PDB file of C-alpha atoms in Angstrom:
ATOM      1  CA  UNK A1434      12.232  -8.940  20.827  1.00  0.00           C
ATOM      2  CA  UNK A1435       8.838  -9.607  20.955  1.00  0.00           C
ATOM      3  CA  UNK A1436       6.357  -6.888  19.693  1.00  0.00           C
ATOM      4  CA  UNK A1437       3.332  -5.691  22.148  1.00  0.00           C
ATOM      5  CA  UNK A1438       0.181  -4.716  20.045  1.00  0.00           C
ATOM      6  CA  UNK A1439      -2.362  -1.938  21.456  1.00  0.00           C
ATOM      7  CA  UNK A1440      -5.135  -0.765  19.494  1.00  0.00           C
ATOM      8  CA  UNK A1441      -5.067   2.676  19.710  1.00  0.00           C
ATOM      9  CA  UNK A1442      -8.115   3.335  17.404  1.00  0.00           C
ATOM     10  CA  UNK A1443     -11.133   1.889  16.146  1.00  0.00           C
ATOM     11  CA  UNK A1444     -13.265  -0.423  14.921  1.00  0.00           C
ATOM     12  CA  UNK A1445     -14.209   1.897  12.721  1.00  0.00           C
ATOM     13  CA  UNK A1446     -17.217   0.213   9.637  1.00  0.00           C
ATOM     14  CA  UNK A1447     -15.087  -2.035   7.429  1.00  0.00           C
ATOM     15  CA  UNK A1448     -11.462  -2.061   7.188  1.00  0.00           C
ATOM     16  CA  UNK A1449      -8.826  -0.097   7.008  1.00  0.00           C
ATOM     17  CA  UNK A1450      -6.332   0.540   4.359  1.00  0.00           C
ATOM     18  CA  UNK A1451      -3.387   2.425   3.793  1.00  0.00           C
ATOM     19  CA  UNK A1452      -1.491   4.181   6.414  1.00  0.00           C
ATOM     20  CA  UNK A1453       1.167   7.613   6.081  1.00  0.00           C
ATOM     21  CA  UNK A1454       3.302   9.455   8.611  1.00  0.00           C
ATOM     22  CA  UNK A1455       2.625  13.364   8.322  1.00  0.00           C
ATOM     23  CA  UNK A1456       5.178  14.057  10.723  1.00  0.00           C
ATOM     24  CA  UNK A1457       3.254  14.942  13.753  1.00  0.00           C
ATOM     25  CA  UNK A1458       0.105  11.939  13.411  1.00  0.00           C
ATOM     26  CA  UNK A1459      -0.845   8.891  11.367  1.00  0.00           C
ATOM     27  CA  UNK A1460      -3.079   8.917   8.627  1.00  0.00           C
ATOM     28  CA  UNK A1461      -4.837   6.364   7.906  1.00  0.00           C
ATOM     29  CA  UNK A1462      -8.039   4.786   5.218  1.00  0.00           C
ATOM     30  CA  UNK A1463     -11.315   3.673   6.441  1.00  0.00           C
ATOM     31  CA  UNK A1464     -12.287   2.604   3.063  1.00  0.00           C
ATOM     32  CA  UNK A1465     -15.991   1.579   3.184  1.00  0.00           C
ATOM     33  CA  UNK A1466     -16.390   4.920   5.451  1.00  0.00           C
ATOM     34  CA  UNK A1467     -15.105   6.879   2.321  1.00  0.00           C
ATOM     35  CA  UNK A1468     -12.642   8.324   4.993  1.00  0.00           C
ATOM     36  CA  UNK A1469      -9.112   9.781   5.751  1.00  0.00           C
ATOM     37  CA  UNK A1470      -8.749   9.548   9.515  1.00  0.00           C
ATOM     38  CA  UNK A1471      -5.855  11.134  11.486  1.00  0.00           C
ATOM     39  CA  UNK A1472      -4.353   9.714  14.552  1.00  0.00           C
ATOM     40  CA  UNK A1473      -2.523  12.130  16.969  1.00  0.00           C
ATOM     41  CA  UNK A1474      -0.505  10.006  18.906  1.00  0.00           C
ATOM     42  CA  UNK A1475      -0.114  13.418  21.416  1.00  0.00           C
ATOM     43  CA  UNK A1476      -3.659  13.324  22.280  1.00  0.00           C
ATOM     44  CA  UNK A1477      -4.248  10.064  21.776  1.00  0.00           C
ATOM     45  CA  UNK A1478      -7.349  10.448  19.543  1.00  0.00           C
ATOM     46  CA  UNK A1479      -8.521   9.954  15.867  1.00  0.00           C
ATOM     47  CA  UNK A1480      -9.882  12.695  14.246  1.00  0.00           C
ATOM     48  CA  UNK A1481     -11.496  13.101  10.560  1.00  0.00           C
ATOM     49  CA  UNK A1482      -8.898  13.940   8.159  1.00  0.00           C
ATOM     50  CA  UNK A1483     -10.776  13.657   4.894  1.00  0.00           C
ATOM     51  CA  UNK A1484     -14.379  12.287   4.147  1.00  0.00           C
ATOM     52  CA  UNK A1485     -16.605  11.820   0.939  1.00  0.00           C
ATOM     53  CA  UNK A1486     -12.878   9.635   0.113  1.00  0.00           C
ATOM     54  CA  UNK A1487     -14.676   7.235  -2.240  1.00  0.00           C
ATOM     55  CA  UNK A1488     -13.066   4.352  -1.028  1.00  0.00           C
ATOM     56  CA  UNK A1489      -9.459   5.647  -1.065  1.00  0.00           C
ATOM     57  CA  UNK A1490      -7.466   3.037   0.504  1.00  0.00           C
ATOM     58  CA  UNK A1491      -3.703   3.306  -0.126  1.00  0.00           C
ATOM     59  CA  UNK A1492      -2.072   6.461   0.657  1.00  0.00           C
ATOM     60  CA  UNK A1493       1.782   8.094   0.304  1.00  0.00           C
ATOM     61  CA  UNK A1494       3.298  11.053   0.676  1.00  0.00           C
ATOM     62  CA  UNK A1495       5.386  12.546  -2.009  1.00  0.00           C
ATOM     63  CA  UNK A1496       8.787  13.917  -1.922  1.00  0.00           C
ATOM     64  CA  UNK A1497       7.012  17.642  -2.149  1.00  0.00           C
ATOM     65  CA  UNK A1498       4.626  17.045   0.756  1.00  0.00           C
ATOM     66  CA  UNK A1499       1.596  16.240  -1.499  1.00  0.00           C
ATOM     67  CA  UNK A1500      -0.798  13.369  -0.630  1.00  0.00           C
ATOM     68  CA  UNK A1501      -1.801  10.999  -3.286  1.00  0.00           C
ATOM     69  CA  UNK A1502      -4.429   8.003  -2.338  1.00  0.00           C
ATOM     70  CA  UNK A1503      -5.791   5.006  -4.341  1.00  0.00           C
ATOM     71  CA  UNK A1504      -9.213   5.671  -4.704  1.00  0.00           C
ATOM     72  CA  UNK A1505     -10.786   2.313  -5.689  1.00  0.00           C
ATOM     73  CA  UNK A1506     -14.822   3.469  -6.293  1.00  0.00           C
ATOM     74  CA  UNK A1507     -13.265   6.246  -8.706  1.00  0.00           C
ATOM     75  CA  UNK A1508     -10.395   3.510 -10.371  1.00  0.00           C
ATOM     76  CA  UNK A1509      -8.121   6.777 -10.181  1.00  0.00           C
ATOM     77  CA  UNK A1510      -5.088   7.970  -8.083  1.00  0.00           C
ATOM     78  CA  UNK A1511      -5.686  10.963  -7.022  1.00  0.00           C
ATOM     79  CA  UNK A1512      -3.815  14.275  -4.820  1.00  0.00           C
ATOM     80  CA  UNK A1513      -5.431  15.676  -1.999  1.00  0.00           C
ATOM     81  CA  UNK A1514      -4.610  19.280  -1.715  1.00  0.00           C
ATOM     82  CA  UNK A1515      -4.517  21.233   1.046  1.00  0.00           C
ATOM     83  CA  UNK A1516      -7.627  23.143   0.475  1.00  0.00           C
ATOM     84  CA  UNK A1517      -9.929  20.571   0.695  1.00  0.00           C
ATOM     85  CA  UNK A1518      -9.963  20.229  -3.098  1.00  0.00           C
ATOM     86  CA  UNK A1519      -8.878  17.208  -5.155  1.00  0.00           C
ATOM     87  CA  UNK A1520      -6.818  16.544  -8.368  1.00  0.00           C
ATOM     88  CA  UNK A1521      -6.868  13.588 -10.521  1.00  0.00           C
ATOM     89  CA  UNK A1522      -3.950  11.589 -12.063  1.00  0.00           C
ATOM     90  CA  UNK A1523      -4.280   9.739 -15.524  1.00  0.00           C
ATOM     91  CA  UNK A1524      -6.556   7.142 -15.392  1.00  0.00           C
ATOM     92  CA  UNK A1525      -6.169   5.522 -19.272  1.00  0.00           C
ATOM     93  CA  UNK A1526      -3.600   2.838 -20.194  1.00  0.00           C
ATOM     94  CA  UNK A1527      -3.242   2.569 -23.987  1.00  0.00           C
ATOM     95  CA  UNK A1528      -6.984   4.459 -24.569  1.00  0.00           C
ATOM     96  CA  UNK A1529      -8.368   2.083 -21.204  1.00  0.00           C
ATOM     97  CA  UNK A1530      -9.695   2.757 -18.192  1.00  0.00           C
ATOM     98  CA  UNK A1531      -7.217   1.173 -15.813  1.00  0.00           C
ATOM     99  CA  UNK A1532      -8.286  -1.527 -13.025  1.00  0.00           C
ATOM    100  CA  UNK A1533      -8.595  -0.562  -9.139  1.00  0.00           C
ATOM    101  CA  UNK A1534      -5.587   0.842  -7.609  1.00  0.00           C
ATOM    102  CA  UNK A1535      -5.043  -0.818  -4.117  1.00  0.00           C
ATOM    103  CA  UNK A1536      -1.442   0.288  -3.307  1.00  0.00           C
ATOM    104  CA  UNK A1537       1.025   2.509  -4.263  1.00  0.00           C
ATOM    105  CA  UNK A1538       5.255   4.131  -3.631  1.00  0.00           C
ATOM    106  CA  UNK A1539       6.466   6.849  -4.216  1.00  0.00           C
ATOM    107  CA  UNK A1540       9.600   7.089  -5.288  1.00  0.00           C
ATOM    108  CA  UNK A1541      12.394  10.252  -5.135  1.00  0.00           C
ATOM    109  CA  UNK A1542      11.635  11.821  -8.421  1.00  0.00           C
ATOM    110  CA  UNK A1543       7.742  12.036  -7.563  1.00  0.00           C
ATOM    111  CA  UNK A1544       6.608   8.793  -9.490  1.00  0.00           C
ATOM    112  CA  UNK A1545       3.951   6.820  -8.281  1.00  0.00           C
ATOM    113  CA  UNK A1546       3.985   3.148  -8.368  1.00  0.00           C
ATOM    114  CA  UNK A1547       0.655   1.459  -7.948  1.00  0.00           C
ATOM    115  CA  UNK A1548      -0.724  -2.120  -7.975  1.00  0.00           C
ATOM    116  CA  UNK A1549      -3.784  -2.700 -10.014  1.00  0.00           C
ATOM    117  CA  UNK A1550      -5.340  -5.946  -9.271  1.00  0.00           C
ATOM    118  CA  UNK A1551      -9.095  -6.326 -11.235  1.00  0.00           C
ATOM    119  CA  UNK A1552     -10.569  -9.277  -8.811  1.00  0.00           C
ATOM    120  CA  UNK A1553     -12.218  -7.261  -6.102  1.00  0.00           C
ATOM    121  CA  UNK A1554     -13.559  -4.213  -8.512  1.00  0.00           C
ATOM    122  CA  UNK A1555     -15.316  -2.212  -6.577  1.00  0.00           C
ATOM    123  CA  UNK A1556     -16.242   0.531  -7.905  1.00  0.00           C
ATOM    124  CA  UNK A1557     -19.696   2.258  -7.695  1.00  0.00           C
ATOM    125  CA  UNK A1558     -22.637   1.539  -9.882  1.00  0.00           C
ATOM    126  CA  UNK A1559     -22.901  -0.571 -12.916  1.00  0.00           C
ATOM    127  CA  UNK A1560     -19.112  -0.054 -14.703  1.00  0.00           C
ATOM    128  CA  UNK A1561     -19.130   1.376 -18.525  1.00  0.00           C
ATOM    129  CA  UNK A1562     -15.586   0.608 -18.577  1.00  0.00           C
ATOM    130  CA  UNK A1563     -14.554  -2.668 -18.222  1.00  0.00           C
ATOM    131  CA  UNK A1564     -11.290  -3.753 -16.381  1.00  0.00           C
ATOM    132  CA  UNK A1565      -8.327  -4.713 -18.607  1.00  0.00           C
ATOM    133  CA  UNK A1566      -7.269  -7.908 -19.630  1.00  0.00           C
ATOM    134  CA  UNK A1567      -4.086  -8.058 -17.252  1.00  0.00           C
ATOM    135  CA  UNK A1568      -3.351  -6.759 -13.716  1.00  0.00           C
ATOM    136  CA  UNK A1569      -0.455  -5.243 -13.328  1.00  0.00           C
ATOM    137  CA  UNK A1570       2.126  -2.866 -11.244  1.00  0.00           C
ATOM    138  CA  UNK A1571       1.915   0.614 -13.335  1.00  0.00           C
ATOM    139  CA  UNK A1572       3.605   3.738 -12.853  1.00  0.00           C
ATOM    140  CA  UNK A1573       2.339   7.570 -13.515  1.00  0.00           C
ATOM    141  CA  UNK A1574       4.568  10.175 -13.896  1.00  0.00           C
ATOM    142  CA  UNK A1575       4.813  13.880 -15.085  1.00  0.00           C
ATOM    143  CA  UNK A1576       5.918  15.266 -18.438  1.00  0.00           C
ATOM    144  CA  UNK A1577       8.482  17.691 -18.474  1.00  0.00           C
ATOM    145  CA  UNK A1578       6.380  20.512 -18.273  1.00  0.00           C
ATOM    146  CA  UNK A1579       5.360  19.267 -14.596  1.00  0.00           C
ATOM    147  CA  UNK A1580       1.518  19.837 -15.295  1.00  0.00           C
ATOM    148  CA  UNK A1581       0.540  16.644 -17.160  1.00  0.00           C
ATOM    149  CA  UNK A1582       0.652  12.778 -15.673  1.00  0.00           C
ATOM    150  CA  UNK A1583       1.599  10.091 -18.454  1.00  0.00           C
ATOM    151  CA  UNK A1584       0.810   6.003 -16.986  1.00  0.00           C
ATOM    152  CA  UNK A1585       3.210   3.262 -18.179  1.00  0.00           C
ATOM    153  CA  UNK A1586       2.952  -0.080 -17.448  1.00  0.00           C
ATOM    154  CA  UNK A1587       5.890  -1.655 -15.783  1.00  0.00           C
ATOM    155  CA  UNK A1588       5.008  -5.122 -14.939  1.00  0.00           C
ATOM    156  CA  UNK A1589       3.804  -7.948 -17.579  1.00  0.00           C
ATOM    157  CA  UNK A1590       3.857 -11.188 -15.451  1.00  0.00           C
ATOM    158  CA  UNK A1591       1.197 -10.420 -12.319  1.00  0.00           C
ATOM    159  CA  UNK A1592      -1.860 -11.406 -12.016  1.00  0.00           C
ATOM    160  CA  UNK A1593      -2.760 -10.066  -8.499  1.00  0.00           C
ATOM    161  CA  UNK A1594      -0.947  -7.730  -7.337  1.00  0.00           C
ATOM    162  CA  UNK A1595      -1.450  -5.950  -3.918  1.00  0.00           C
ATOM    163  CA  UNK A1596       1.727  -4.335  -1.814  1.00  0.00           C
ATOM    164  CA  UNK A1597       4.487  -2.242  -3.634  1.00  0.00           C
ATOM    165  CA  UNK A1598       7.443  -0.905  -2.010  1.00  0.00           C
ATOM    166  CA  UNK A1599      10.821   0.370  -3.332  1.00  0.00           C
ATOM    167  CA  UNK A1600      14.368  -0.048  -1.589  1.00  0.00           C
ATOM    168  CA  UNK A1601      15.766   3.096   0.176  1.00  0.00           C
ATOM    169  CA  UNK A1602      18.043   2.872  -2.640  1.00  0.00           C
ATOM    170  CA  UNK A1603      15.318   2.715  -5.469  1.00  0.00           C
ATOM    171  CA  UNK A1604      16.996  -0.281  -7.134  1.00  0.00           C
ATOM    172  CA  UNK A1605      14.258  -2.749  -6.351  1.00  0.00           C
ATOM    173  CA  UNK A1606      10.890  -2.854  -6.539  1.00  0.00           C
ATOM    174  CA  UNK A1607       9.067  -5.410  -4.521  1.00  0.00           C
ATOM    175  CA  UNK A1608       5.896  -6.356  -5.171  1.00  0.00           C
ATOM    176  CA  UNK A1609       3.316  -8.635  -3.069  1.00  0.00           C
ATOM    177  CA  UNK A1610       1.512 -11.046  -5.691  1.00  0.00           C
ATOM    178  CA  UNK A1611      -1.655 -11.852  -3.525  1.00  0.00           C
ATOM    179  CA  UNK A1612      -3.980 -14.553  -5.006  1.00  0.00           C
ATOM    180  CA  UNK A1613      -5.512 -15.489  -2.214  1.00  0.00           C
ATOM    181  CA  UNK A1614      -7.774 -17.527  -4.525  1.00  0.00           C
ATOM    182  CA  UNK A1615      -8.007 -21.509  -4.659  1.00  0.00           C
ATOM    183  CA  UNK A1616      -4.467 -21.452  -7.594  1.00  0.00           C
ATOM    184  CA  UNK A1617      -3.889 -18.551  -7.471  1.00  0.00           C
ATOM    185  CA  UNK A1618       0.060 -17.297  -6.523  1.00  0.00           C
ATOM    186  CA  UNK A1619       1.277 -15.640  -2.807  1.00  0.00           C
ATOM    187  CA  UNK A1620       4.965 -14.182  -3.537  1.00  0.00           C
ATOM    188  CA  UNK A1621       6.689 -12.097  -2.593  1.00  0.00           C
ATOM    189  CA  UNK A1622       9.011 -10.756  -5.221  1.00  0.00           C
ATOM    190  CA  UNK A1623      11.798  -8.172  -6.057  1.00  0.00           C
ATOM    191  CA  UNK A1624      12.100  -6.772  -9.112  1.00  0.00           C
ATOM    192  CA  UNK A1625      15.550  -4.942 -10.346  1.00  0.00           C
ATOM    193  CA  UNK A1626      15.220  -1.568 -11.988  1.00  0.00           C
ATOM    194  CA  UNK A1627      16.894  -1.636 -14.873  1.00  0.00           C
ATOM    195  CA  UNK A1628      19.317   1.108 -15.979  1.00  0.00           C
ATOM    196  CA  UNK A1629      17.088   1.349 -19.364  1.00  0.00           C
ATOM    197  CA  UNK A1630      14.143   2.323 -16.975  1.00  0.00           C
ATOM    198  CA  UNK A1631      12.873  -1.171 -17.481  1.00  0.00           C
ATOM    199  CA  UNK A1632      11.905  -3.983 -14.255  1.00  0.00           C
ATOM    200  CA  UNK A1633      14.279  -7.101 -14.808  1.00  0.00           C
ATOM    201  CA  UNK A1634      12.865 -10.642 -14.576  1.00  0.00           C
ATOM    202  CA  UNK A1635      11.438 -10.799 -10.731  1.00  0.00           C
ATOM    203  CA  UNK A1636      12.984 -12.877  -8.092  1.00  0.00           C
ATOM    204  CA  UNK A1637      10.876 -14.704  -5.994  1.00  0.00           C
ATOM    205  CA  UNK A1638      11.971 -14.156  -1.739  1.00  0.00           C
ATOM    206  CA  UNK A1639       9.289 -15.911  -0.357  1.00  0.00           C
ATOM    207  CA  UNK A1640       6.108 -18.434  -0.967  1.00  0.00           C
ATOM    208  CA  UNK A1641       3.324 -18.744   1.094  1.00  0.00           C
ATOM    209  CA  UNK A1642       1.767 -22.006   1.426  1.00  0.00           C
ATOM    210  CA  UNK A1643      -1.535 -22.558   0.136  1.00  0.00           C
ATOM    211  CA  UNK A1644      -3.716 -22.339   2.999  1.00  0.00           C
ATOM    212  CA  UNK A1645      -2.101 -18.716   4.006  1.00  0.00           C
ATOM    213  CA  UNK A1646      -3.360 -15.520   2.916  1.00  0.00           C
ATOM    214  CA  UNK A1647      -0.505 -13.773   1.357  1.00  0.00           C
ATOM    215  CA  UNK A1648       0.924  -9.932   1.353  1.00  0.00           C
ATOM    216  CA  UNK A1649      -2.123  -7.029   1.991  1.00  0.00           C
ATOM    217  CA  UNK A1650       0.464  -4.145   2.692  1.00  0.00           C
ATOM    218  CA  UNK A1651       4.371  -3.949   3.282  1.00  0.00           C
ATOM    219  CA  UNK A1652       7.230  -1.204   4.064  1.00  0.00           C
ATOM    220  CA  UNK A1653      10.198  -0.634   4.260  1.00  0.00           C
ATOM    221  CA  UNK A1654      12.961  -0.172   7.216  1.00  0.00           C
ATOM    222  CA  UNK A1655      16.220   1.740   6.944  1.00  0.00           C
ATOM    223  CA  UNK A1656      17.919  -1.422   6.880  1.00  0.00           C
ATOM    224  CA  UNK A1657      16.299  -2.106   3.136  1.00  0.00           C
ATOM    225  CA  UNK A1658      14.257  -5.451   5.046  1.00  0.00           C
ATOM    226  CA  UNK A1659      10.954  -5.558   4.015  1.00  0.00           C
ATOM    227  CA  UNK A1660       7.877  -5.285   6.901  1.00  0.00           C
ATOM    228  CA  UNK A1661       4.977  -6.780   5.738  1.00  0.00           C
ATOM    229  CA  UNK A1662       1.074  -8.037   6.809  1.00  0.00           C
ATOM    230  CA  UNK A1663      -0.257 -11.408   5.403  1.00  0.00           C
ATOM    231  CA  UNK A1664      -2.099 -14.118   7.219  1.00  0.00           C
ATOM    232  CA  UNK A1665      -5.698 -14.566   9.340  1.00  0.00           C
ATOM    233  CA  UNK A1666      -7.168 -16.944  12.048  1.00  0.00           C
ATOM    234  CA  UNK A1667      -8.704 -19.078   9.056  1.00  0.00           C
ATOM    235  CA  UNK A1668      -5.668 -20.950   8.250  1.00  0.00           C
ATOM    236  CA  UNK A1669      -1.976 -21.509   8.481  1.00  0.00           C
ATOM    237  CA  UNK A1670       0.464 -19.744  10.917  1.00  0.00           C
ATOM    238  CA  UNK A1671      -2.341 -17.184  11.510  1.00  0.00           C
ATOM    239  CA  UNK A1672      -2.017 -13.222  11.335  1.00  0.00           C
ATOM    240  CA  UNK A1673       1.350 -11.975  11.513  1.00  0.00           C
ATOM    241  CA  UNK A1674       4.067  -9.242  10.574  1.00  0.00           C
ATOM    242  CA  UNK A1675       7.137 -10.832   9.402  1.00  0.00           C
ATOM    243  CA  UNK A1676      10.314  -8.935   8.439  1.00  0.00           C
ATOM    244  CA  UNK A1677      11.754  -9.822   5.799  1.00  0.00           C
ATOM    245  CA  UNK A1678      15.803  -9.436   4.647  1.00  0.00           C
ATOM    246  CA  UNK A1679      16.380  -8.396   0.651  1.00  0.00           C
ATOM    247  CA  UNK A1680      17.251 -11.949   0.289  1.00  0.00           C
ATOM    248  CA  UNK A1681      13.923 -13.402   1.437  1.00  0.00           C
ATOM    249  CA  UNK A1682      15.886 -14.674   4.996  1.00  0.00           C
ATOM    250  CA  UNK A1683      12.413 -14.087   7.779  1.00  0.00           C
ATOM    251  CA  UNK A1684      14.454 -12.101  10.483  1.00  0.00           C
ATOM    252  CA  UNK A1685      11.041 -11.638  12.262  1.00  0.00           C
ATOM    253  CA  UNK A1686       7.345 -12.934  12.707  1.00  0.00           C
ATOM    254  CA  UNK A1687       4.856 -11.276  14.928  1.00  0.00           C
ATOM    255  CA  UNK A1688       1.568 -12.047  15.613  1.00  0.00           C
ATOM    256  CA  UNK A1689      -0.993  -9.676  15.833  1.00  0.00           C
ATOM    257  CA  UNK A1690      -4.040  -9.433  17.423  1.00  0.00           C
ATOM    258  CA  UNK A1691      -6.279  -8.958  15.233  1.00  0.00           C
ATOM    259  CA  UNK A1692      -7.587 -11.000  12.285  1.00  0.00           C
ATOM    260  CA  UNK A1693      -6.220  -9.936   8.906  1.00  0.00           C
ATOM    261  CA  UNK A1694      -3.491  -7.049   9.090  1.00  0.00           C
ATOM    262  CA  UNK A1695      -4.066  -5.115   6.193  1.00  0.00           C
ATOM    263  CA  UNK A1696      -1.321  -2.400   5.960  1.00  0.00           C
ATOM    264  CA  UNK A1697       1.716  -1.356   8.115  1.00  0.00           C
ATOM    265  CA  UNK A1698       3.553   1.999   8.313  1.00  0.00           C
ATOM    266  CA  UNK A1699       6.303   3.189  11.174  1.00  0.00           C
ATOM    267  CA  UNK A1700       5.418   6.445  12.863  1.00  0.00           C
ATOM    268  CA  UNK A1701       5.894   8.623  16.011  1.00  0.00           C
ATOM    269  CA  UNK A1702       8.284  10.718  16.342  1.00  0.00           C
ATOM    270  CA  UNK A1703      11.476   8.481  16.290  1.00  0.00           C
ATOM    271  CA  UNK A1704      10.170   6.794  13.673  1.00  0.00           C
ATOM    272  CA  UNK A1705      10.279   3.505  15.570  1.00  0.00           C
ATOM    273  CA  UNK A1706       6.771   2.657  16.172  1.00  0.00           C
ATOM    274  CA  UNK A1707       4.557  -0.268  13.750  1.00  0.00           C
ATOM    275  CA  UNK A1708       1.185   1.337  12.934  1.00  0.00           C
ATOM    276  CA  UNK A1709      -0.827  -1.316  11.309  1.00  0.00           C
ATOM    277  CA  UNK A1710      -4.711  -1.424   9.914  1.00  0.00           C
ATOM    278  CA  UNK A1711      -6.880  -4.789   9.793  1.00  0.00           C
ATOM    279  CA  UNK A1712      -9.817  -6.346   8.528  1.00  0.00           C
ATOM    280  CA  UNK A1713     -11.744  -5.674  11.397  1.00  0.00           C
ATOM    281  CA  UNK A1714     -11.209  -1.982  11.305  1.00  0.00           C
ATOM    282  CA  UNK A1715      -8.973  -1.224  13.658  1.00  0.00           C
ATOM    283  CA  UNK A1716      -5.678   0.968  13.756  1.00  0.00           C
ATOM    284  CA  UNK A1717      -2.734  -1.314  16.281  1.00  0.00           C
ATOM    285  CA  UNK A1718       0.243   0.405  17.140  1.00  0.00           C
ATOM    286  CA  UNK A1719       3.816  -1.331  18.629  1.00  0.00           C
ATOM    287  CA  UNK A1720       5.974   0.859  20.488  1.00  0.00           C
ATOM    288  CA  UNK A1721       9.803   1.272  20.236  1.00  0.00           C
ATOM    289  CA  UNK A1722       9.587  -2.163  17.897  1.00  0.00           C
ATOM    290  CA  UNK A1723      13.554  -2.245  17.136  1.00  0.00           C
ATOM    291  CA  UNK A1724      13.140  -1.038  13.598  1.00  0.00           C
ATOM    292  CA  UNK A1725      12.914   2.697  11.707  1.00  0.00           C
ATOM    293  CA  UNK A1726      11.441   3.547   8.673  1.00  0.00           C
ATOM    294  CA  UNK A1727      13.600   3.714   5.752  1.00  0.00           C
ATOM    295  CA  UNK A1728      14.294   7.792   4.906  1.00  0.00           C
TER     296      UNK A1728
END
């Protein structure tokens, strides 16, 4: 089944990011615009959700309804509430500023996974704190009290990382290692989740070749197969979303119109729709695709 691509907003300056289904309309980043738009697939239009974002690009809603985004100029993860206002997460690993969060999941019990790569830092002005000596998938969650985020790091063997996504069954974390860089690694891996709370040694599903840009943004389906954006008009098979099964197997490859796909989400109100962001700014939708978004 071959999946039709419309775009149904945009360009909008720069690209855009991360992508969430409020249950009515798509949100979605346009990071250099420091903005949260809103796409009401009713209507039709895009509206402004958020603005003064400070280049939030990922974004995920949390089992409670709360928003959380990665805001990259800020290096912090922060909660948009409803009235306008913002609250922070922690932001020091070990007494350190951490790196730029890019991506992040959510998981059941309200913990936030989050890549944090440290090769495209960038943050406003001159930086006082520098980026730490490792990038790395951490995770923030709250104390028992509820009122106070702790960060742990849960990943020791990245060195770009850029798409997270848990199973529907929260045994498995995969993670996109992205070094699009001459050398640099494009996996993408699953990591078990140990009963001790602790990510076993990863397992490599896929390699890209070198002349392919790997993983920008990935879900999930109900099926546990992982839906995921890599690729551009540069080099190799060109832009694409591929579907992937737990084992690695590609079930699917799409090619999308657009240079760069940057993030992918499923939305409307089955749940069956692709909504994906690119390089070039835009927000692409495909209808009735064949897949649902994992619960």
């Amino acid at each position: 089944m071959a999946w039709i691509f419309e775009k149904v907003a945009g360009p909008f300056e720069g690209l855009t990011g991360g992508l969430a289904w409020d249950g009515s309309g798509m949100l979605f980043s346009a990071v250099a615009e420091g903005r949260i738009l809103r796409y009401d697939p009713a209507s039709g239009k895009a509206s402004e959700f958020r603005k003064y974002t400070n280049r939030t690009n990922g974004l995920a809603f949390a089992p409670d309804g709360a928003l959380y985004g990665c805001q990259e100029s800020s290096r912090r993860v922060i909660r948009f509430a409803e009235d306008g206002s913002i609250a922070t997460t922690a932001f020091l690993l070990d007494g350190h500023y951490h790196n730029q969060p890019n991506n992040l999941a959510i998981d059941s019990k309200g913990r936030i996974w989050f890549s944090d790569p440290q090769s495209e830092l960038r943050a406003s002005g001159p930086q006082i704190f520098p980026a730490l000596e490792h990038a790395s998938v951490l995770r923030l969650e709250l104390d028992s009290s509820r009122k106070i985020w702790g960060l742990r790091r849960m990943t020791y063997d990245t060195a770009a990382p850029r798409a997270v996504a848990l199973s529907p069954d929260e045994s498995t974390l995969y993670v996109a290692e992205t070094g699009n860089a001459p050398g640099g690694r494009r996996e993408l891996r699953a990591y078990a989740i140990l009963p001790d709370d602790t990510l076993g040694a990863f397992t490599v599903l896929h390699t890209f070749g070198r002349d392919h840009r790997g993983i920008e943004g990935m879900c999930m389906d109900r099926e546990g197969n992982i839906v995921a954006c890599a690729g551009w008009r540069k080099s190799g098979p060109g832009p694409l979303v591929q579907v992937f099964s737990p084992a690695g197997a590609i079930l699917e490859s799409h090619p999308v119109p657009s240079d760069q796909p940057m993030n992918c989400a499923f939305g409307d109100a089955d749940l069956a729709s692709l909504y994906v962001t690119t390089a070039a700014g835009e927000l692409l939708r495909a209808r009735d695709c064949g897949r649902r978004r994992a619960q």
